[in-house]
mmCIF file of C-alpha atoms in Angstrom:
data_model
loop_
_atom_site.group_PDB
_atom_site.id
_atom_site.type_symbol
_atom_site.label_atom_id
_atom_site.label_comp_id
_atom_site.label_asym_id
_atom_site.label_seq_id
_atom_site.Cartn_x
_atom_site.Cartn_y
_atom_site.Cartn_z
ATOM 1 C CA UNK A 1 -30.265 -6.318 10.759
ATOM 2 C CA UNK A 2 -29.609 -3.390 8.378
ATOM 3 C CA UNK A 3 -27.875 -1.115 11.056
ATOM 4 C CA UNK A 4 -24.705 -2.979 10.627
ATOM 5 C CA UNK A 5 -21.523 -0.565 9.911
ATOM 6 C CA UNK A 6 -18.646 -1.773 7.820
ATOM 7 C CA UNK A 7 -15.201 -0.005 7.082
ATOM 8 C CA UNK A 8 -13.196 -2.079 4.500
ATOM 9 C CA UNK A 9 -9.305 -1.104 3.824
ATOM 10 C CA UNK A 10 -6.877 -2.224 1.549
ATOM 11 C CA UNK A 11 -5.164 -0.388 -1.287
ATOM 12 C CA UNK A 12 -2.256 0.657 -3.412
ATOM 13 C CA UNK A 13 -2.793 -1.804 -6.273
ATOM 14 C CA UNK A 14 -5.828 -3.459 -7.806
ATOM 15 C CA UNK A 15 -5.066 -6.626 -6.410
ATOM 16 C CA UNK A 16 -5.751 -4.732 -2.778
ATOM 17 C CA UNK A 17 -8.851 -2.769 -3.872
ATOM 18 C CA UNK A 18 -11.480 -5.078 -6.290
ATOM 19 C CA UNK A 19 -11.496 -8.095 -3.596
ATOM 20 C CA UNK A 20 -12.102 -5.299 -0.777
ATOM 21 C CA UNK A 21 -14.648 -4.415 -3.337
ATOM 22 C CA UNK A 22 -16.288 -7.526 -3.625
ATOM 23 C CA UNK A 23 -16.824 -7.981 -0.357
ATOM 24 C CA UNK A 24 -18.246 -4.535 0.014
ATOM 25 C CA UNK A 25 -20.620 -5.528 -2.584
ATOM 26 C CA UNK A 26 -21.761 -8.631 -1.237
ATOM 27 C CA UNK A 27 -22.142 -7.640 2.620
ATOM 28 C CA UNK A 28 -24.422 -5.169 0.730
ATOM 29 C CA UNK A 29 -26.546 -7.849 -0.971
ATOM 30 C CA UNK A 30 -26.877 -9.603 2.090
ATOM 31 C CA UNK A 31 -27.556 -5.895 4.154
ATOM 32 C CA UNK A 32 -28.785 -3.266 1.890
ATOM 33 C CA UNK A 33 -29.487 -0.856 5.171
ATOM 34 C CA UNK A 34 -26.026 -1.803 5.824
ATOM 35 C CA UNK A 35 -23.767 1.741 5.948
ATOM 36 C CA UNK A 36 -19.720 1.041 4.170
ATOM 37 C CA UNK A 37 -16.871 3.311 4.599
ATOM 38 C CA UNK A 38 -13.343 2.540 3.208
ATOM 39 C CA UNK A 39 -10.453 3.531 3.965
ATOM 40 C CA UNK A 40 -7.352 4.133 1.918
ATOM 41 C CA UNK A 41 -3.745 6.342 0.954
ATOM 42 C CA UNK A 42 -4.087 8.984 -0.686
ATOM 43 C CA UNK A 43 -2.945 9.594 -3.798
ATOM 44 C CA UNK A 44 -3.066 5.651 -4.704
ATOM 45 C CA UNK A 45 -5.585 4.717 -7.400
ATOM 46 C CA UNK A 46 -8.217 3.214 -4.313
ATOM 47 C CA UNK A 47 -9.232 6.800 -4.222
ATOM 48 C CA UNK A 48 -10.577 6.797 -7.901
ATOM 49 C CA UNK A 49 -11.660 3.346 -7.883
ATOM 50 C CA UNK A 50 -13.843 3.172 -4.928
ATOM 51 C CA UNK A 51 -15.942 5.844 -5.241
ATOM 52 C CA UNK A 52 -16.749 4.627 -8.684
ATOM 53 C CA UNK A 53 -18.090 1.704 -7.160
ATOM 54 C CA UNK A 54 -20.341 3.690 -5.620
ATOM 55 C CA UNK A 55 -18.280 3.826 -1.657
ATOM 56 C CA UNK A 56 -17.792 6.559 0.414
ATOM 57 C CA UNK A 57 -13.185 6.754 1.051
ATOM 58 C CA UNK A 58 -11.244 8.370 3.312
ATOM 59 C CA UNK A 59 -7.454 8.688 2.865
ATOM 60 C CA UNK A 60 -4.688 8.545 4.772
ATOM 61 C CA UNK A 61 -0.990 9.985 4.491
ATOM 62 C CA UNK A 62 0.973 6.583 4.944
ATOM 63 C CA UNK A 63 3.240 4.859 1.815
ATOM 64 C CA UNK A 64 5.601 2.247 2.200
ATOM 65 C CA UNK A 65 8.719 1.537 3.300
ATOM 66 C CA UNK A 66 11.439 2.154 0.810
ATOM 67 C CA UNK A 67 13.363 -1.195 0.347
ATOM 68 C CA UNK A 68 16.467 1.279 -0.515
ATOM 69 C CA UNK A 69 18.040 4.276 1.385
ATOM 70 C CA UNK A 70 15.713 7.014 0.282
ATOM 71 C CA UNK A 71 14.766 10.573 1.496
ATOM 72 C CA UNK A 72 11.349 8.980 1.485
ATOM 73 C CA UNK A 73 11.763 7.060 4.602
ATOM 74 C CA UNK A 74 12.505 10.031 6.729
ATOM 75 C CA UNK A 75 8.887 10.998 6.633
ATOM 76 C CA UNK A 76 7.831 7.084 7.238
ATOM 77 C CA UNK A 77 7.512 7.969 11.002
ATOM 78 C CA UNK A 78 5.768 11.389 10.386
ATOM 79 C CA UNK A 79 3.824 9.747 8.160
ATOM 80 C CA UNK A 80 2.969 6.326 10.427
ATOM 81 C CA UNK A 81 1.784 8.742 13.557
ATOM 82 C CA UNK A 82 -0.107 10.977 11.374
ATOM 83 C CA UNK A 83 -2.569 7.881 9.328
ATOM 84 C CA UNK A 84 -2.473 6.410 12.626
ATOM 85 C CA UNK A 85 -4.166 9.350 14.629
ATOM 86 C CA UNK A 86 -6.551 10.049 11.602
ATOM 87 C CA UNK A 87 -7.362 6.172 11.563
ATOM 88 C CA UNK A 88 -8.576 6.279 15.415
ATOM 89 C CA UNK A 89 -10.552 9.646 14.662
ATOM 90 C CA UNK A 90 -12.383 7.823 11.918
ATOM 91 C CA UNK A 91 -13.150 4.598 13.863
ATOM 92 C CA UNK A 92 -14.253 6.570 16.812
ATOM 93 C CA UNK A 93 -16.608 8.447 14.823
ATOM 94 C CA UNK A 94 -17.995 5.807 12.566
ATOM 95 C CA UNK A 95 -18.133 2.991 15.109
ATOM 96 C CA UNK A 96 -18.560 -0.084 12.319
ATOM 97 C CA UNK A 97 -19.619 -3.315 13.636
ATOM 98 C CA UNK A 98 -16.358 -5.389 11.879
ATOM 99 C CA UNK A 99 -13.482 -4.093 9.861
ATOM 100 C CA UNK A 100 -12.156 -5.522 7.000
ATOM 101 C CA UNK A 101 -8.243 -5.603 5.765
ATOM 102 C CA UNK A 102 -7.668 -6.728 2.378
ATOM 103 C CA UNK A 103 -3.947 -5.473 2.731
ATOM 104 C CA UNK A 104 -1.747 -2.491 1.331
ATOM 105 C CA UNK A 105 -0.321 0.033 3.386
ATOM 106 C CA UNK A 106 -3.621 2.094 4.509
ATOM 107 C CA UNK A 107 -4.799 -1.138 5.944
ATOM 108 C CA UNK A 108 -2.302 -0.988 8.767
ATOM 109 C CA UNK A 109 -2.796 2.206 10.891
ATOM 110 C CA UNK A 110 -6.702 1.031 10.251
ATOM 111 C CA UNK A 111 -6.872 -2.311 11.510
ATOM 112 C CA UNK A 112 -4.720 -1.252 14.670
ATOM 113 C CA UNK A 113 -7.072 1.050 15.850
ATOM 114 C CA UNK A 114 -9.906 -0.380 14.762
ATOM 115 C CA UNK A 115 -8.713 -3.248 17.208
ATOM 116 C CA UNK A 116 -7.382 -1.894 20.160
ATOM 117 C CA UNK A 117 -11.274 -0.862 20.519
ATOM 118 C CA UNK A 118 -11.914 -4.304 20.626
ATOM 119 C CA UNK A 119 -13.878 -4.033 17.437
ATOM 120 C CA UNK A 120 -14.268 -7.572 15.516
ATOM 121 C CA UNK A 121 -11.250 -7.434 12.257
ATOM 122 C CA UNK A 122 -10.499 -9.801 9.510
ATOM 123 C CA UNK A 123 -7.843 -9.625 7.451
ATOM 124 C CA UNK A 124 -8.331 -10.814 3.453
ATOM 125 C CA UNK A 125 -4.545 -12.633 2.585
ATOM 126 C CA UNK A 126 -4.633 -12.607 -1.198
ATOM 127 C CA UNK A 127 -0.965 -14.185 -1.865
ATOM 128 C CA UNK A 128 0.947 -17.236 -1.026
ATOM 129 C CA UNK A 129 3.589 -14.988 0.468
ATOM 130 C CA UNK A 130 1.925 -12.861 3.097
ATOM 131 C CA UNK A 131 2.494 -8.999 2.891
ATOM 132 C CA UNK A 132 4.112 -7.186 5.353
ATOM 133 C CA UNK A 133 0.821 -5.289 6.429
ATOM 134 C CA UNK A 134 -0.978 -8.354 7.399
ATOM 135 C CA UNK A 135 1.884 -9.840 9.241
ATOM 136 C CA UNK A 136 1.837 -7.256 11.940
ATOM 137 C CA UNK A 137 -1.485 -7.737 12.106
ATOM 138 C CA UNK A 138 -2.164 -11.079 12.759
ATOM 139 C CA UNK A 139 -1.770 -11.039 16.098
ATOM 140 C CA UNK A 140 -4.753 -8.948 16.911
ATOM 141 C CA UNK A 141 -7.578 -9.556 14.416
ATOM 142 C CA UNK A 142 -10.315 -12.372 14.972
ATOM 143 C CA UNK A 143 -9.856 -13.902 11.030
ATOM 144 C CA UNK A 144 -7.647 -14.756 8.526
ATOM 145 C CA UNK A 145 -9.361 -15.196 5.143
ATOM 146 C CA UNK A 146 -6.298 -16.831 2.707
ATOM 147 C CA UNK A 147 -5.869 -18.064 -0.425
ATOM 148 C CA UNK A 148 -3.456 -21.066 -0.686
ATOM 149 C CA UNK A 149 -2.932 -23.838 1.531
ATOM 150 C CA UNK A 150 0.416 -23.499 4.135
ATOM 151 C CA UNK A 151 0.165 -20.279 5.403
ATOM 152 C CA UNK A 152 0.546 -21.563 8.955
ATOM 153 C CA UNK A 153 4.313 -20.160 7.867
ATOM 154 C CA UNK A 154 2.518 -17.012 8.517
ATOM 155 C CA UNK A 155 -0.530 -16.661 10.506
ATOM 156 C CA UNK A 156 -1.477 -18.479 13.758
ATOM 157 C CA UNK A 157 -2.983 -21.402 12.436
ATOM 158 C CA UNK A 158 -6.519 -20.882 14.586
ATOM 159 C CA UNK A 159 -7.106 -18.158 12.756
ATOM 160 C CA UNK A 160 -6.827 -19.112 9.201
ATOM 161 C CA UNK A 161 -9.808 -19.998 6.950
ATOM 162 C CA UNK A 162 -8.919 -21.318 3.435
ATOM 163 C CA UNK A 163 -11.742 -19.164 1.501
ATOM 164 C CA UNK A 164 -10.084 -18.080 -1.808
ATOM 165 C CA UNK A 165 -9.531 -14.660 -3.272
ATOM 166 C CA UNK A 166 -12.773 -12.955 -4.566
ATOM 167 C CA UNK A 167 -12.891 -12.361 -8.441
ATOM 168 C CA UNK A 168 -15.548 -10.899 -10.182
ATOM 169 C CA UNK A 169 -18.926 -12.306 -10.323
ATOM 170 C CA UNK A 170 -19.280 -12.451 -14.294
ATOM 171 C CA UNK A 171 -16.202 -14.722 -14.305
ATOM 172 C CA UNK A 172 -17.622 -17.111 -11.713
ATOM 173 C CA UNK A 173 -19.563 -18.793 -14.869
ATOM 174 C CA UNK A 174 -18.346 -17.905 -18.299
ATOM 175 C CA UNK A 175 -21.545 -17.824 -20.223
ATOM 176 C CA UNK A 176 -20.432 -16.297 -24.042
ATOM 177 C CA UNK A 177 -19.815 -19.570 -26.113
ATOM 178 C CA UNK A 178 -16.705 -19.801 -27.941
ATOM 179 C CA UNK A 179 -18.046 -18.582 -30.920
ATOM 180 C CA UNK A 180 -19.766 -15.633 -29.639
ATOM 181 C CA UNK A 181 -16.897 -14.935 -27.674
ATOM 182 C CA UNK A 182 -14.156 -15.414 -31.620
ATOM 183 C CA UNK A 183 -17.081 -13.320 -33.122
ATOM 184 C CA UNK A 184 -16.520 -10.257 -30.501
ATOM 185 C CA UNK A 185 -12.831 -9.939 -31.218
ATOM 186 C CA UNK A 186 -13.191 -10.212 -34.407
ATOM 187 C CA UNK A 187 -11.482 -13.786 -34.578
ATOM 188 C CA UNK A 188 -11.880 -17.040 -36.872
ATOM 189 C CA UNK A 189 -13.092 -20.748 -35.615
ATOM 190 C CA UNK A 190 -10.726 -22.493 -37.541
ATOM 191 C CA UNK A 191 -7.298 -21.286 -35.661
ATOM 192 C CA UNK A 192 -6.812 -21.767 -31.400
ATOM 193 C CA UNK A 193 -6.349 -18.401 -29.812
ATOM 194 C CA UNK A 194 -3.197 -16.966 -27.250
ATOM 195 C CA UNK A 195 -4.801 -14.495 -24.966
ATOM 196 C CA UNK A 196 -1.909 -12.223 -23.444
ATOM 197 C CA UNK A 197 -2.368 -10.494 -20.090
ATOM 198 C CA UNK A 198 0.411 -8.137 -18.614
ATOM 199 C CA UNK A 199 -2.575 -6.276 -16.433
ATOM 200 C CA UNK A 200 -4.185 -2.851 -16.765
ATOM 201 C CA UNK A 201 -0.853 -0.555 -16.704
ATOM 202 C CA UNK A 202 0.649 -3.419 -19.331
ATOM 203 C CA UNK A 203 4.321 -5.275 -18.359
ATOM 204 C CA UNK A 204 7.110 -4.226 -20.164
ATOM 205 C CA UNK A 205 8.939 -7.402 -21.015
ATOM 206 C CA UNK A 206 5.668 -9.392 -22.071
ATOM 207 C CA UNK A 207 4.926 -6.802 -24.447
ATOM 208 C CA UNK A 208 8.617 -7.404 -25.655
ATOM 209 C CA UNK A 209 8.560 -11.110 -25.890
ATOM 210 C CA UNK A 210 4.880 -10.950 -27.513
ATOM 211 C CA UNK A 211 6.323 -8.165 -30.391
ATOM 212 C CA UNK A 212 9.419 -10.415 -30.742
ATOM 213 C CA UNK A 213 7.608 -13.429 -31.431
ATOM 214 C CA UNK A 214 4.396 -12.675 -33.396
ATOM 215 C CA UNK A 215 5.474 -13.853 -36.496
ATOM 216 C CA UNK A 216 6.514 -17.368 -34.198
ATOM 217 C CA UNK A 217 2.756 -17.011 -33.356
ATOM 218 C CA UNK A 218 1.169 -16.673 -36.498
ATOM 219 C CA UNK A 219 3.561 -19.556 -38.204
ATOM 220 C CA UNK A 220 1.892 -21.897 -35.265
ATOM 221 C CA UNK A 221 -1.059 -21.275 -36.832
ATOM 222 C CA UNK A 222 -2.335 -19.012 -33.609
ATOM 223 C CA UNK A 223 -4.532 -15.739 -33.119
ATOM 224 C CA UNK A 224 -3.206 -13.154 -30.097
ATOM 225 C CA UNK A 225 -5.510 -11.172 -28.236
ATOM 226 C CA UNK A 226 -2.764 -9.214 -26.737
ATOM 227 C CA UNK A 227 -3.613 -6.396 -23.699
ATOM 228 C CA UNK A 228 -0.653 -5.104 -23.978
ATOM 229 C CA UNK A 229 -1.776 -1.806 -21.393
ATOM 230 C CA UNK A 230 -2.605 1.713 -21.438
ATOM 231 C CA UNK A 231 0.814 2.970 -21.486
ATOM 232 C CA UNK A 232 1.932 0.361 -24.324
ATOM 233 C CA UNK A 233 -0.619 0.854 -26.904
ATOM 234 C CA UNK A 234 0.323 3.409 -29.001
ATOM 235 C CA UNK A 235 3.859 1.652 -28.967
ATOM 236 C CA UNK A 236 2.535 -1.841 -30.090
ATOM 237 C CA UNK A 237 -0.966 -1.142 -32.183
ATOM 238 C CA UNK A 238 0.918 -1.192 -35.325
ATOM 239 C CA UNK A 239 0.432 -4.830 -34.868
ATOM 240 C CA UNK A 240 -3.122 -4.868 -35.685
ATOM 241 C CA UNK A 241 -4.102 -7.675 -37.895
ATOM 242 C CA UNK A 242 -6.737 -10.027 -38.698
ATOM 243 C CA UNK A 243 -4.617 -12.361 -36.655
ATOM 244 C CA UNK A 244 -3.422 -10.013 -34.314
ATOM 245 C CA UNK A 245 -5.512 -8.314 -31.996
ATOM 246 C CA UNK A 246 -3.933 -5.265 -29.936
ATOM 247 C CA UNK A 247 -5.711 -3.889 -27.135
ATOM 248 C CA UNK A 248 -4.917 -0.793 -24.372
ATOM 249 C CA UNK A 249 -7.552 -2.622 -21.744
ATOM 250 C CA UNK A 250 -9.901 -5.849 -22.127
ATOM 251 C CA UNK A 251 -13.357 -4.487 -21.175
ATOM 252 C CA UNK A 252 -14.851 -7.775 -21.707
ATOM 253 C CA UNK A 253 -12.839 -10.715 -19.914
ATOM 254 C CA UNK A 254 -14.911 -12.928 -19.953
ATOM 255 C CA UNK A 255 -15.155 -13.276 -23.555
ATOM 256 C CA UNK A 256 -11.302 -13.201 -23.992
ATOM 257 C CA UNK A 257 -11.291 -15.818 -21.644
ATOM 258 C CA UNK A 258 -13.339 -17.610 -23.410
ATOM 259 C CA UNK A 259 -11.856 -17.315 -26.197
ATOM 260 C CA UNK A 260 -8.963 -18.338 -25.708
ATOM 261 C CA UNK A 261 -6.702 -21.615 -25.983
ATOM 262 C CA UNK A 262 -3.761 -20.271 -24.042
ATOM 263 C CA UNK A 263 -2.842 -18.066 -21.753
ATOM 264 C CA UNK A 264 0.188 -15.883 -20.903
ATOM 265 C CA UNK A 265 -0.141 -13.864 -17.800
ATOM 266 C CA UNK A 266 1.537 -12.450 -14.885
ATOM 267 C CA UNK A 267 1.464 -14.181 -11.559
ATOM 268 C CA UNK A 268 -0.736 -11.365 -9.333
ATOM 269 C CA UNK A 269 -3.005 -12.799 -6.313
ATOM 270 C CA UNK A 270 -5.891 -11.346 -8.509
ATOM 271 C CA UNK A 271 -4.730 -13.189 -12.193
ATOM 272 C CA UNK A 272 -4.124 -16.583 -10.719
ATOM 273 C CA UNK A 273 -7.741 -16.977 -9.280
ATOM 274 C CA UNK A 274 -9.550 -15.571 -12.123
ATOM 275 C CA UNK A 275 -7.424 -18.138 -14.304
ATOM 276 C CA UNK A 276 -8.301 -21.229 -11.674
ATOM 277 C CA UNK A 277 -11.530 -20.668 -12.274
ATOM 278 C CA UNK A 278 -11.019 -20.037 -16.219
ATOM 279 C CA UNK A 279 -9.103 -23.552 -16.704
ATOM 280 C CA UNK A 280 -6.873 -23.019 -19.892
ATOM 281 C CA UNK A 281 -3.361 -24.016 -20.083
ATOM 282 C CA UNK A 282 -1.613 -20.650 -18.755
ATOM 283 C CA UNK A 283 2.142 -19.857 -18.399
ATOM 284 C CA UNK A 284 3.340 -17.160 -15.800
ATOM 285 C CA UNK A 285 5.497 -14.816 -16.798
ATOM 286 C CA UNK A 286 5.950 -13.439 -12.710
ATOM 287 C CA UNK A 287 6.624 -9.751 -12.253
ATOM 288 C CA UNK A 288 10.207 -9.903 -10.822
ATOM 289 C CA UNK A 289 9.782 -6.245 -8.928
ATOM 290 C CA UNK A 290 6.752 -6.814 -6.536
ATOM 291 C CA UNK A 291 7.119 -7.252 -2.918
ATOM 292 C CA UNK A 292 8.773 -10.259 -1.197
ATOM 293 C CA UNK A 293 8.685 -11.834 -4.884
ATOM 294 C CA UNK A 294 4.944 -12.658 -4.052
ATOM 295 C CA UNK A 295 3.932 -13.427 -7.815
ATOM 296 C CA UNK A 296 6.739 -15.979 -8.575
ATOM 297 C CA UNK A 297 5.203 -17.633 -5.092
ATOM 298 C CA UNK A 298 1.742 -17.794 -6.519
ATOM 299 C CA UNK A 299 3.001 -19.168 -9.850
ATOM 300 C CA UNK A 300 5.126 -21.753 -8.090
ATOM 301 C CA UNK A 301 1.713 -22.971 -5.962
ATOM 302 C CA UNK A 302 0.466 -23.814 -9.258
ATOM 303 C CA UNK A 303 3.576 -25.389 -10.893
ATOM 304 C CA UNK A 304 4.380 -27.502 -7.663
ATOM 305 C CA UNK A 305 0.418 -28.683 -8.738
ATOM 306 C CA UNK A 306 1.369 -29.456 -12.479
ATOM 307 C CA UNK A 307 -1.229 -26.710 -12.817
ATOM 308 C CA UNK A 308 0.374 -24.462 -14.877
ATOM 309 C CA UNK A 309 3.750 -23.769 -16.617
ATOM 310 C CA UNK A 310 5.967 -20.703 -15.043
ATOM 311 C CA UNK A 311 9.016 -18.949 -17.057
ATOM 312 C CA UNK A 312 10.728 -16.141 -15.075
ATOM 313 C CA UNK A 313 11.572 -13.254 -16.973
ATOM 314 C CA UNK A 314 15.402 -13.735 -16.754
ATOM 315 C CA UNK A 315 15.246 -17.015 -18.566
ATOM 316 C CA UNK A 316 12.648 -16.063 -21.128
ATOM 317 C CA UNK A 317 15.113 -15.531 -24.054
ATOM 318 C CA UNK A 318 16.703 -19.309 -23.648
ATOM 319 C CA UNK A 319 13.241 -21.156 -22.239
ATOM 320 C CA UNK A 320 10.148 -19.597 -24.089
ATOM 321 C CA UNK A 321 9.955 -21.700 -27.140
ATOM 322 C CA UNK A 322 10.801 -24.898 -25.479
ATOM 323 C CA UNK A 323 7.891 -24.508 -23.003
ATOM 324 C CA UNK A 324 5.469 -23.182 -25.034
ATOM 325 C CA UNK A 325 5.569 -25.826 -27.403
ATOM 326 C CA UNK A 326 5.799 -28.518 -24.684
ATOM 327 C CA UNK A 327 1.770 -27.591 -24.445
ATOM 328 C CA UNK A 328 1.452 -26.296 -27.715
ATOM 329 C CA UNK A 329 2.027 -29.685 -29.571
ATOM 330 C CA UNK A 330 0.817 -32.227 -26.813
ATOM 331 C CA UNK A 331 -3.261 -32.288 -26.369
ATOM 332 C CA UNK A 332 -2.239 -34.253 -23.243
ATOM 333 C CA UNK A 333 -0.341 -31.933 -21.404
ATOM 334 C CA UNK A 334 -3.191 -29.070 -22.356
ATOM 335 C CA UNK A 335 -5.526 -31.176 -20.800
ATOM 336 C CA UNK A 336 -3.477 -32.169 -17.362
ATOM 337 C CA UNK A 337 -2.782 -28.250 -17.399
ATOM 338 C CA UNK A 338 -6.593 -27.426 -17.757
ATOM 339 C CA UNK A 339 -7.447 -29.905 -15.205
ATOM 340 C CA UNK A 340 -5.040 -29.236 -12.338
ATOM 341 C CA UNK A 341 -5.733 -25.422 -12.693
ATOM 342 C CA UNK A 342 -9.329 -25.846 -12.344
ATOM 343 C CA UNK A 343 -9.459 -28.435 -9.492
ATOM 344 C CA UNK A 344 -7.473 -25.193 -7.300
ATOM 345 C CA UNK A 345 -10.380 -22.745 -8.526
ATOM 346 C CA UNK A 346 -12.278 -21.540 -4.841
ATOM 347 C CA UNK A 347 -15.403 -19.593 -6.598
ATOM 348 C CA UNK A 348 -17.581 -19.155 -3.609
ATOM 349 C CA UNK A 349 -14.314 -16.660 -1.879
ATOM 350 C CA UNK A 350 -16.366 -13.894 -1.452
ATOM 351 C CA UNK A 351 -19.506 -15.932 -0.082
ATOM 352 C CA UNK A 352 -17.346 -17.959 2.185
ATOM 353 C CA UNK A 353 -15.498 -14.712 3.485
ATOM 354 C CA UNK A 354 -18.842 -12.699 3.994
ATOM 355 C CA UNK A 355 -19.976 -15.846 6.370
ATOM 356 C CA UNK A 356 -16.769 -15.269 8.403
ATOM 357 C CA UNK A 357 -17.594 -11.745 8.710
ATOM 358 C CA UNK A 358 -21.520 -12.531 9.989
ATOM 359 C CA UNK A 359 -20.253 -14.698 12.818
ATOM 360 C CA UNK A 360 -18.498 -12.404 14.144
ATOM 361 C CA UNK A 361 -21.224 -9.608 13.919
ATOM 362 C CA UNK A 362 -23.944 -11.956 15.093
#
C-alpha cells in the first residue's frame, strides 16, 4: 500500500499549482509511504511554491504559445521537443503508479509521455472553459476530474466526473465567528463589511474602482478589507483607516471571509469555489486578459444560476453603482445571492478526486 508513486503537474499560475497541491497532500494522508514528484516550467512560480509545500519539482523548458506574432514562438518547437524528451526521461526513471494533470503548460509534454507508457492519467479541469493543455489531452488519459456541469463541449463525456475544484482545507468549515473574525481586522459590529479580492499579485482596475469609490463606501455606512496585492500596496496604503483596511496579502482568509458582508472578486477557477463554499453575496469583476476569457465563463456559470452578480471591467464606470446597490439595499436579493452560491459549493473535490485516482491504482 505505501509503495505507490505519484507525479502531479500543473503550473504557471496559482490556480494550476494549490489544487495539484491539494491533491498531493491528501494522496499523502491516505499513503504516507507514498513517494510524490511534480513536475513543472521553469522559471514559473510552481518552482517556489512546491517545494515549500514540502515536494520534490522538476522543471521543464516549455511556455506558451504567444497569442500574437512574437520572436517567442520561434523557440515553441525547440522548446516542445526539448520538455518533451526530459518529460519521458523523468517518467522512465520514476515509474509512478498514476499521473496527475491539473493543467498549465508543463502538464502537457508530462501527461503525453506519461501515457504513451500506458501509465493510468487524470487530468484536474478547474474552469468552465477548458484550457488548451487539457484539450489535447483528453483523448488519452483514463479521467476527467471538472468543475462545472456541460463540459461534454469539451471532454468525451465517459470520462468526465463532476468532483469540484479543491480549495483549502481551513475554508471547507469557517470556524472564527463573526466577531472574532471584526476583532482580527481591527473592525466594528455595528457596520456590514466589503471584502475586496483582486488575488495575490493585486488587479489593476479593482484597485482603481475601490480608490475611486471609498468615500461611496464609507457614506453606505460600509467597512473595506481591501487586498489590494503586493505590487499595489505602497500605491494604495494611504487609505488606511479605521474604516478602511489596506492589505498587500490576506494571510488569514478565512477570517476575512468571515467577516465579510460582500464580496468583490475576480472570476479565477480557484476564487469562485472558495466563494461557493463561503456563501456571501459576491460580484465578479472577471480579468478580461486570461486565456480563452475563462474567468468571465466561470462568473457567467454563476450568474446564469442567480448566484452571483458579474460586471465586466469595460462597463464598470456606467454599471457599478446600479448593481451594487441592487444587493446593497434589498435583504432579499442578499439572501437569493447567498443561497444560490452555496447550493453550487462541491467541498469534498479533493476527496472525491483522490477516489478517482485509487481506482485506477487498485
Amino acid at each position: 500500500m505505501g509503495s505507490y508513486k505519484f507525479i502531479l503537474s500543473g503550473g504557471g499560475t496559482g490556480g494550476h499549482i494549490y489544487p495539484a497541491i491539494a491533491i498531493a497532500n491528501e494522496l499523502k494522508r491516505r499513503y504516507p509511504d507514498a513517494e510524490f514528484l511534480f513536475v513543472g516550467a521553469k522559471d514559473r512560480m510552481e518552482m517556489e511554491k512546491v517545494p515549500q509545500a514540502g515536494y520534490k519539482i522538476e522543471g521543464l523548458w516549455i511556455t506558451g504559445i504567444q497569442r500574437k506574432l512574437t520572436l517567442k514562438n520561434l523557440l515553441f518547437p525547440i522548446k516542445l521537443i526539448s520538455s518533451l524528451m526530459r518529460a519521458n526521461s523523468i517518467v522512465s526513471k520514476f515509474k509512478p503508479h498514476a499521473v496527475i494533470g491539473t493543467g498549465g503548460f508543463a502538464s502537457g509534454p508530462l501527461l503525453k509521455m506519461a501515457t504513451t507508457k500506458g501509465i493510468p492519467c487524470v487530468l484536474q479541469e478547474q474552469n468552465s472553459f477548458a484550457g488548451i493543455t487539457n484539450k489535447l489531452l483528453k483523448d488519452k488519459v483514463k479521467k476527467i476530474c471538472v468543475a462545472y456541469e456541460g463540459m461534454e463541449k469539451f471532454f468525451p463525456k465517459d470520462k468526465i466526473i463532476l468532483t469540484g475544484n479543491p480549495v483549502r482545507s481551513d475554508l471547507v468549515e469557517l470556524k472564527a465567528t463573526k466577531e472574532e473574525a471584526l476583532d482580527y481586522f481591527e473592525l466594528t459590529t455595528t457596520k456590514k463589511v466589503l471584502l475586496v479580492l483582486g488575488g495575490s499579485l493585486g488587479a489593476r482596475r479593482i484597485n482603481q474602482l475601490v480608490a475611486d469609490h471609498l468615500a461611496y463606501f464609507e457614506g453606505l455606512g460600509l467597512q473595506v478589507i481591501w487586498q489590494c496585492g503586493k505590487g499595489y500596496y505602497e500605491t494604495y496604503k494611504a487609505h488606511q483607516s479605521a474604516n478602511i483596511k489596506v492589505h498587500a496579502f490576506l494571510n488569514s482568509m478565512d477570517k476575512a471571509y468571515v467577516a465579510a458582508d460582500f464580496i468583490i472578486s475576480r472570476a479565477g477557477a480557484g476564487a469562485v469555489s472558495e466563494l461557493c463554499l463561503v456563501g456571501k453575496p459576491t460580484f465578479f469583476i472577471p480579468s478580461p486578459v486570461v486565456a480563452e476569457d475563462h474567468q468571465t465563463m466561470n462568473a457567467l456559470a454563476l450568474v446564469k444560476q442567480d448566484a452571483a452578480v458579474m460586471i465586466r471591467e469595460k462597463e464598470l464606470d456606467e454599471q457599478f453603482k446600479m448593481q451594487f446597490e441592487s444587493v446593497f439595499n434589498t435583504s432579499e436579493k442578499q439572501e437569493e445571492l447567498s443561497r444560490n452560491i452555496k447550493a453550487m459549493a462541491l467541498p469534498n473535490a479533493t476527496a472525491d478526486i483522490c477516489d478517482e485516482i485509487e481506482k485506477l491504482i487498485q
